[in-house]
CSV table of C-alpha atoms in Angstrom, one decimal:
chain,number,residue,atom,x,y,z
A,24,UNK,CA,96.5,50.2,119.3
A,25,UNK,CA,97.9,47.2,118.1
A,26,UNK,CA,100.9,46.6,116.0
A,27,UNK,CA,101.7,43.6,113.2
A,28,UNK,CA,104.3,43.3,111.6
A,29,UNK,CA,102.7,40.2,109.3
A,30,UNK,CA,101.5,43.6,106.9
A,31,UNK,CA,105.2,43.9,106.0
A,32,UNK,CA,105.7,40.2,105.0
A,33,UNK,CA,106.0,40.0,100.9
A,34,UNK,CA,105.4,36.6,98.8
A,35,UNK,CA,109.1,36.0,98.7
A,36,UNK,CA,109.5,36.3,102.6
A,37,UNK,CA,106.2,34.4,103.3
A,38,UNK,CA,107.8,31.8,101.6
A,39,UNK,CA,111.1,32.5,103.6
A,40,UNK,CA,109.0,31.6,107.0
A,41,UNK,CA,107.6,28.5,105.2
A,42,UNK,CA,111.2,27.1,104.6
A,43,UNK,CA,112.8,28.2,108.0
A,44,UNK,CA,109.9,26.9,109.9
A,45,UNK,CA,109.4,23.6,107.9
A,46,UNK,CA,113.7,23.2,108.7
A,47,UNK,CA,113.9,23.6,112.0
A,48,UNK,CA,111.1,21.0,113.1
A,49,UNK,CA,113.3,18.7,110.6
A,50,UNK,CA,116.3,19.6,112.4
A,51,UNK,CA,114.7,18.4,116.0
A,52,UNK,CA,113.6,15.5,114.8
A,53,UNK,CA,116.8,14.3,113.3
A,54,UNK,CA,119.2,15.9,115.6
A,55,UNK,CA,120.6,17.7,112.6
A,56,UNK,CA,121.0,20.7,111.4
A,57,UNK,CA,119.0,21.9,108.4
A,58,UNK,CA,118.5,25.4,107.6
A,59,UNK,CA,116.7,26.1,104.4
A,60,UNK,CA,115.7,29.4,104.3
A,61,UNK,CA,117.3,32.6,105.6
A,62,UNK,CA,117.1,34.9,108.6
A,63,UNK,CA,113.5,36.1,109.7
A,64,UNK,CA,114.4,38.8,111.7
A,65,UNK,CA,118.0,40.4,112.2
A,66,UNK,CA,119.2,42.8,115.3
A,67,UNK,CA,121.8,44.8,114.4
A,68,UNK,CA,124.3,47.1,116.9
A,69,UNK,CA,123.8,50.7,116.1
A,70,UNK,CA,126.7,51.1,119.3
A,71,UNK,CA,127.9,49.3,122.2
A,72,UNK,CA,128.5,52.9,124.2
A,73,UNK,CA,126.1,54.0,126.7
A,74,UNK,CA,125.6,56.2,128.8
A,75,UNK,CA,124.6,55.0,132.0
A,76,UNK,CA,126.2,52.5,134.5
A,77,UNK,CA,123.5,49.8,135.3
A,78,UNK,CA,125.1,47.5,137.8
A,79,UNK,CA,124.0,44.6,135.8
A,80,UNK,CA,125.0,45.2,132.5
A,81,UNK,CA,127.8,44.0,131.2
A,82,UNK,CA,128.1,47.8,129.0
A,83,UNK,CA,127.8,49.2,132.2
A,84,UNK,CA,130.6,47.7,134.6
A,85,UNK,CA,132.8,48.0,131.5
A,86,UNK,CA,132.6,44.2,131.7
A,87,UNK,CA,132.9,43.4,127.5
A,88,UNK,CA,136.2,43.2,126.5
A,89,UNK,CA,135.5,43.8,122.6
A,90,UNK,CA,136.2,47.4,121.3
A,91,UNK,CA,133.0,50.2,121.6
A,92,UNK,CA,132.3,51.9,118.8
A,93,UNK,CA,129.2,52.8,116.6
A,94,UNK,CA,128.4,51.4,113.4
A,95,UNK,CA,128.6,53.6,110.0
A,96,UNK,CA,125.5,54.2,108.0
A,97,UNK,CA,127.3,52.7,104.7
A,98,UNK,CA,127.7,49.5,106.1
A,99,UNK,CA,124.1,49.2,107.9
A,100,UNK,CA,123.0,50.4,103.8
A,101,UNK,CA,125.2,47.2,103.2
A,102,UNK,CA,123.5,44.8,105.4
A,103,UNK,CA,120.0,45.8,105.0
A,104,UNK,CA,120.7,45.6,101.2
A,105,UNK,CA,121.8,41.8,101.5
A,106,UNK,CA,118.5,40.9,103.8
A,107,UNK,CA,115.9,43.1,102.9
A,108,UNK,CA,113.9,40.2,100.4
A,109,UNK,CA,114.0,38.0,103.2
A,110,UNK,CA,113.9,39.4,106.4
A,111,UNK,CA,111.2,41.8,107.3
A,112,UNK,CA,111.8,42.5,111.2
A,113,UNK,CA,114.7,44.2,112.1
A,114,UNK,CA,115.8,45.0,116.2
A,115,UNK,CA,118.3,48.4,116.6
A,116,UNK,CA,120.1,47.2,119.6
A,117,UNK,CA,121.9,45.0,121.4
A,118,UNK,CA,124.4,46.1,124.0
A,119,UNK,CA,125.1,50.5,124.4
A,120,UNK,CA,122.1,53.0,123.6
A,121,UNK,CA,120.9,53.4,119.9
A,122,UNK,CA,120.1,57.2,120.1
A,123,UNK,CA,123.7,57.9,120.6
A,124,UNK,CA,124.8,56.4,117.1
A,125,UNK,CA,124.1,59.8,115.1
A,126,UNK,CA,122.9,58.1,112.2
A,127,UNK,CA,120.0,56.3,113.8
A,128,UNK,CA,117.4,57.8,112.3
A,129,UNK,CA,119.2,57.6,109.1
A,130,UNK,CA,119.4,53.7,109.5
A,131,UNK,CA,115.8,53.8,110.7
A,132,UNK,CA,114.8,55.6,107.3
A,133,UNK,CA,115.9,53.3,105.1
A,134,UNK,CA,115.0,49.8,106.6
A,135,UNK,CA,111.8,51.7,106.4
A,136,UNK,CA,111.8,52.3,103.4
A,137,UNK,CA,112.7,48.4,102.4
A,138,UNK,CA,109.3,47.8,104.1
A,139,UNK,CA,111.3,46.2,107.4
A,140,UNK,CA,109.1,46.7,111.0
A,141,UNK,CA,111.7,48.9,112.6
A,142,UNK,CA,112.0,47.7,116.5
A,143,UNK,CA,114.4,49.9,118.6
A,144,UNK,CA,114.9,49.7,122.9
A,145,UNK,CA,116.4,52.6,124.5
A,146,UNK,CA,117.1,53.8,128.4
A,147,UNK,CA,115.0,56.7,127.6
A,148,UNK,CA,117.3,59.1,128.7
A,149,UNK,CA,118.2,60.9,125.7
A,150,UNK,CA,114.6,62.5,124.8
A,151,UNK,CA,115.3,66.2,125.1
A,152,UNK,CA,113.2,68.4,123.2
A,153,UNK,CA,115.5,68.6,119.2
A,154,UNK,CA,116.3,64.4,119.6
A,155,UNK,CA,112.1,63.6,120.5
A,156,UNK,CA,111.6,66.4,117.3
A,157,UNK,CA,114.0,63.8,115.0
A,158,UNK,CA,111.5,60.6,116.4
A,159,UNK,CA,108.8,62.2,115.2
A,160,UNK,CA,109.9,62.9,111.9
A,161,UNK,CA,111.9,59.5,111.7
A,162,UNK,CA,110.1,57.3,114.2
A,163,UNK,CA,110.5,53.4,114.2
A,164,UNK,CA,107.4,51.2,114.5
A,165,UNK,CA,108.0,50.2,118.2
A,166,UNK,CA,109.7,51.9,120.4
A,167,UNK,CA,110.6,50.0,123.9
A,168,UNK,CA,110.6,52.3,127.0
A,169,UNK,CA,113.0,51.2,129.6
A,170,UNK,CA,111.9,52.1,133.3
A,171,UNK,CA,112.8,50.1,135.5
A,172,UNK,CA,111.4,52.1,139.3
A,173,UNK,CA,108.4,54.6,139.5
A,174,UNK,CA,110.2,57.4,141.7
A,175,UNK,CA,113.7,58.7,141.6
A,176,UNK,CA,114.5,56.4,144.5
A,177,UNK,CA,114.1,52.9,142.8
A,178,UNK,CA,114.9,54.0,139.6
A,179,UNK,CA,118.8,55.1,140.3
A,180,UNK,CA,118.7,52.2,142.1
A,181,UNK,CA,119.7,50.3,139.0
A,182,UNK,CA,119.6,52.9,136.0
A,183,UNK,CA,123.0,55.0,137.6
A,184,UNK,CA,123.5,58.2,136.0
A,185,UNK,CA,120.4,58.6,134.3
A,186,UNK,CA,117.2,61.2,135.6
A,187,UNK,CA,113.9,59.6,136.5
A,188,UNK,CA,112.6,63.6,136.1
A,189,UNK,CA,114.2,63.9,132.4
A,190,UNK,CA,113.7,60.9,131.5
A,191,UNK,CA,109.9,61.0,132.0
A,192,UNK,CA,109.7,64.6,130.7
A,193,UNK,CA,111.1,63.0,127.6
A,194,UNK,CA,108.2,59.9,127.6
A,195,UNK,CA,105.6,62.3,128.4
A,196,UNK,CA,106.7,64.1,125.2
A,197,UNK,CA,106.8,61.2,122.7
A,198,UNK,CA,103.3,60.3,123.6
A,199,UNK,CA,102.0,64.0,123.3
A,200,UNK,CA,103.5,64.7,119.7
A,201,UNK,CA,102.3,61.1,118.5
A,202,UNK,CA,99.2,62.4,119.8
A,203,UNK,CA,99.1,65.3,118.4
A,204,UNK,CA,100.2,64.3,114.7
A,205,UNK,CA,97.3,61.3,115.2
A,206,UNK,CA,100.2,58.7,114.7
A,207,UNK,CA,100.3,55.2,115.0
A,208,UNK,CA,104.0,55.1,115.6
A,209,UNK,CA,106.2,55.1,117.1
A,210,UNK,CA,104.0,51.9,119.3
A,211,UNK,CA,105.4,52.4,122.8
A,212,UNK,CA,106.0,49.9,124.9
A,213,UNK,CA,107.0,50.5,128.5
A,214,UNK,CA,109.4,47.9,129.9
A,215,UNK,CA,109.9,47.4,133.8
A,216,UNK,CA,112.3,44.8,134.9
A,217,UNK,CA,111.5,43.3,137.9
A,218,UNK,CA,114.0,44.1,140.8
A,219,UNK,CA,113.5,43.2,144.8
A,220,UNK,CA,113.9,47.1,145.1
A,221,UNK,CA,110.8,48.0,142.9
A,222,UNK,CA,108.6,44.8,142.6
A,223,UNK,CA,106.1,46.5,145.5
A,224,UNK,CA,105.8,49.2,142.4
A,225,UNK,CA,103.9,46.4,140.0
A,226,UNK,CA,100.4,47.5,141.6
A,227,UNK,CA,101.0,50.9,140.5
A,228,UNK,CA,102.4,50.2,136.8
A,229,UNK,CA,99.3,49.9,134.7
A,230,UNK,CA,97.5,52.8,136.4
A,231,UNK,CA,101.2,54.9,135.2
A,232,UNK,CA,101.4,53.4,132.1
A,233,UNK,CA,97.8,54.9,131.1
A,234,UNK,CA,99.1,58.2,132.7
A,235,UNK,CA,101.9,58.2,129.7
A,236,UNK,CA,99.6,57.1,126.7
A,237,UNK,CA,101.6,54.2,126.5
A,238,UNK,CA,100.4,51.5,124.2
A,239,UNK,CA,101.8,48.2,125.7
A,240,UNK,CA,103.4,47.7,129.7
A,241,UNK,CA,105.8,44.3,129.5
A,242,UNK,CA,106.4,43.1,132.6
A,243,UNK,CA,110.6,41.3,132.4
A,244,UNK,CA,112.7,39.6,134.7
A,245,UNK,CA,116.5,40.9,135.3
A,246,UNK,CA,119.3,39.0,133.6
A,247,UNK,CA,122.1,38.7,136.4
A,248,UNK,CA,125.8,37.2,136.1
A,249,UNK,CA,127.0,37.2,139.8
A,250,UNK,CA,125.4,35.8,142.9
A,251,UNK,CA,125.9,38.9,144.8
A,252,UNK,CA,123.9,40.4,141.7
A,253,UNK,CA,121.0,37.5,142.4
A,254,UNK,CA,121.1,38.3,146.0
A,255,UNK,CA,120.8,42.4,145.5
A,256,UNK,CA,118.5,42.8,142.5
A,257,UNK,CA,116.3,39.1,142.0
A,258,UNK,CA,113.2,39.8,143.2
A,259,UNK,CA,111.4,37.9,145.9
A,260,UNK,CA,108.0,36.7,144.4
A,261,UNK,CA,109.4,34.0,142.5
A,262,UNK,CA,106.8,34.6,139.8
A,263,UNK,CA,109.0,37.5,138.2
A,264,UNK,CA,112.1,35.7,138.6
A,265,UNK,CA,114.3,33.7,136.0
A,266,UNK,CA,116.4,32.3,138.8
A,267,UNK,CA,116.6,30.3,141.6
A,268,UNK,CA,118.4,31.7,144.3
A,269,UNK,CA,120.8,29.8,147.4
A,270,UNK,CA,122.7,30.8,149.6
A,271,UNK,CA,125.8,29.8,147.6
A,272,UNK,CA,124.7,29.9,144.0
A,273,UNK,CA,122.1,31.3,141.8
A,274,UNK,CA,120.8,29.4,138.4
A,275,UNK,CA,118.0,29.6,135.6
A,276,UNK,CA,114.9,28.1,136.3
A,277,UNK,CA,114.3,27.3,132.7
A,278,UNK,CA,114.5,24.0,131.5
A,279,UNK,CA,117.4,24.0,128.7
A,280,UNK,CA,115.9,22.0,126.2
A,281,UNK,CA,117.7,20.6,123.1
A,282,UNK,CA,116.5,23.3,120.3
A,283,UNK,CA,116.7,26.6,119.9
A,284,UNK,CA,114.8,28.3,117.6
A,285,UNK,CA,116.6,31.8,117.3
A,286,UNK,CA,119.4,29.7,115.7
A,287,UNK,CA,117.2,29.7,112.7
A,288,UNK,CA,115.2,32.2,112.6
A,289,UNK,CA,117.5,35.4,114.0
A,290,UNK,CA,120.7,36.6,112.8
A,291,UNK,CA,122.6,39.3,115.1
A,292,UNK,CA,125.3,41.6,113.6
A,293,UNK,CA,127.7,43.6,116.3
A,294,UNK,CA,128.5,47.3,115.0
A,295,UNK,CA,131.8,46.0,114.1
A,296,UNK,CA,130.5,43.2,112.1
A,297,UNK,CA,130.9,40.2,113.8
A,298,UNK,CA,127.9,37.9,113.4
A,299,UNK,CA,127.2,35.9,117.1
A,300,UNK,CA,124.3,33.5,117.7
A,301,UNK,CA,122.2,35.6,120.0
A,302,UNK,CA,121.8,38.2,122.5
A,303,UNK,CA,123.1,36.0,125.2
A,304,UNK,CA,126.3,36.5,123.9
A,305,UNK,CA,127.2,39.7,124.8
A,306,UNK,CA,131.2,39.7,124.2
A,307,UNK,CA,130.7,37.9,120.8
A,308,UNK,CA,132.9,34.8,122.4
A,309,UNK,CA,130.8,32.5,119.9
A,310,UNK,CA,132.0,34.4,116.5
A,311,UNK,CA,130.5,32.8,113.6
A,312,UNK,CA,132.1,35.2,110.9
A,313,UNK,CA,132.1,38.9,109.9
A,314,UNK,CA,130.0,41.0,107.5
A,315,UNK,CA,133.2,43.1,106.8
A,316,UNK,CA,134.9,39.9,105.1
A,317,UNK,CA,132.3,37.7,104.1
A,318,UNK,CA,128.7,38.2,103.3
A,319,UNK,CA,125.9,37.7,105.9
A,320,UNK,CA,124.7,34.1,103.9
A,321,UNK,CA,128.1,32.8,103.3
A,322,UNK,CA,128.1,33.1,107.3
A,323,UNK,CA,124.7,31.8,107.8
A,324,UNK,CA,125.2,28.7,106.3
A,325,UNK,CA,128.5,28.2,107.3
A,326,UNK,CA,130.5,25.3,108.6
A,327,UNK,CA,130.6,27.0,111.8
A,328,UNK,CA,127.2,27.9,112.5
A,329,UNK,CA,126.5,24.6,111.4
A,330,UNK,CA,128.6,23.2,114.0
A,331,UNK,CA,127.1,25.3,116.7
A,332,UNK,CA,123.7,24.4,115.7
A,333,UNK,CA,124.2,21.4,116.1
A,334,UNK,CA,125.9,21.5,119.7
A,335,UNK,CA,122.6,23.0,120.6
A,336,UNK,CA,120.7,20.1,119.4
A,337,UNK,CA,122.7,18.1,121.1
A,338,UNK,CA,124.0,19.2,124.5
A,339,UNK,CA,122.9,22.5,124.9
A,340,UNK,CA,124.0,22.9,128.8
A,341,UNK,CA,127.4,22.8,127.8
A,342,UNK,CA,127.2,25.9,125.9
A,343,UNK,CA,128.0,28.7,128.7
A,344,UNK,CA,126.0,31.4,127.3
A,345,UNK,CA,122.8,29.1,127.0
A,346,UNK,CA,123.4,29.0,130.9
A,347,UNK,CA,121.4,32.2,131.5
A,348,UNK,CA,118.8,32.0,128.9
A,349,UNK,CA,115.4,33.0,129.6
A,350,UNK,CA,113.7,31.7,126.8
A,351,UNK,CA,110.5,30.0,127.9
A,352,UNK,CA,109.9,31.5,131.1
A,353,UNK,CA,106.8,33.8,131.1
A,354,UNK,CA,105.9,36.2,133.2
């Protein structure tokens, strides 16, 4: 099965593409920003709680310094309502795990029912029997799998406090009811990130994938922010690494060009509000504005975000969260 999300795009946000597009190849070219048109796609933060302890993760070490909470229903109604003309993709995370926000599939419902392609990425350890019962009824149109080890071993390895056995169990059952209703959604995609404790696993991972029914396997690279991190958990082929690794430092292999192109095409809304530039920016250090005193457009084509655009066009290395971005690397 095969998803697209280009079925949800309407004449006014074909037209939105056109203008964002036709901006930011202006913008390169004159080294200024332009920004025409308005967000794309959005991620919101249904929560920034979780409920594991990945070693990795900033949520996890209780390394972010901003307040946890989970966003209310009335004022995700309030975003969706500003963007909905506009933007047709919408991603349900960011830092914590969705399913614990209570009104998930409340939220999911009605970007839904805006005609939005509903993207959410869990842990995959919540899927008991009642909450897998609720995705079926409520299900978003992709639905990334996170499993990062293929026996209890290497998965507790990294994902700490979760249960390889539940957690399975609860996979197993999302593909069996999808199956069993003759759904197309939610479209599963199993995401393994590369560790040096499970990359001999990667033989084994599309022969387990077709086990689960799953519709897509991505293959990702660990985001690390320590070199005792790089030196535990980046793998060795350098293939399925973003980094290169010394014995006294650790940085991206990526080349960090002048552009950017989430800048203009990606707005990301924290469960408190704040709008930051993208997911690199975990403890919203680069606050463009908040949905709670200004509206989301007001803050897109602010002064500030104009500013920070145009830092990226023009020295983009001196921006510390660009620092350990992975865009452009392929696996």
């Amino acid at each position: 099965m095969q998803i697209n999300p280009i079925k949800h795009f309407t004449f006014l946000r074909g037209i939105n593409v056109i203008k964002i597009f036709t901006s930011y190849f202006l913008s390169i070219l004159l080294k200024r920003p332009i920004v025409w048109g308005k967000p794309i796609t959005m991620t919101v933060e249904p929560t920034n709680l979780c409920n594991l302890k990945c070693p990795e993760c900033p949520r996890g070490i209780s390394a972010l310094t901003r307040n946890a909470g989970n966003i209310s229903f009335e004022t995700f109604k309030s975003i969706i309502n500003q963007v909905y003309k506009h933007t047709f993709y919408i991603q349900l995370f960011f830092q914590g795990e969705p399913f614990l926000n209570k009104d998930l599939f409340q939220m999911i419902d009605y970007a839904k029912s805006k005609k939005m392609f509903v993207s959410i990425s869990t842990n995959g350890t919540l899927f008991a029997e009642e909450m897998v019962s609720k995705l079926s009824n409520s299900p978003p149109n992709k639905l990334i799998f996170s499993l990062d080890g293929l026996d209890e071993d290497t998965y507790n390895k990294y994902r700490q406090g979760g249960n390889f056995t539940k957690t399975l169990e609860g996979l197993e059952l999302i593909s069996k009811i999808k199956e069993q209703k003759k759904s197309e959604e939610p479209f599963i995609e199993l995401q393994f990130l590369v560790m040096k404790h499970n990359e001999h696993q990667l033989p084994q991972l599309n022969d387990f994938s077709k086990n689960y029914l799953v519709d897509k396997l991505k293959v990702k690279s660990i985001q690390v922010y320590s070199l005792e991190g790089a030196k535990k958990f980046v793998p060795k082929n350098p293939k399925y690494s973003r980094y290169v690794v010394k014995e006294n430092e650790f940085k991206i292999k990526s080349k960090l060009t002048n552009r950017c192109f989430t800048l203009w095409k990606n707005i990301l809304i924290t469960w408190d509000g704040r709008v930051v530039p993208c997911c690199f920016d975990k403890d919203a250090i680069f606050e463009m504005g908040n949905i709670n005193k200004e509206t989301i457009y007001s803050i897109w084509k602010s002064k500030k975000y104009f500013n920070f655009r145009k830092s990226v066009l023009n020295n983009r290395k001196n921006i510390s969260i660009c620092n350990n971005c992975s865009s452009g690397l392929r696996l």
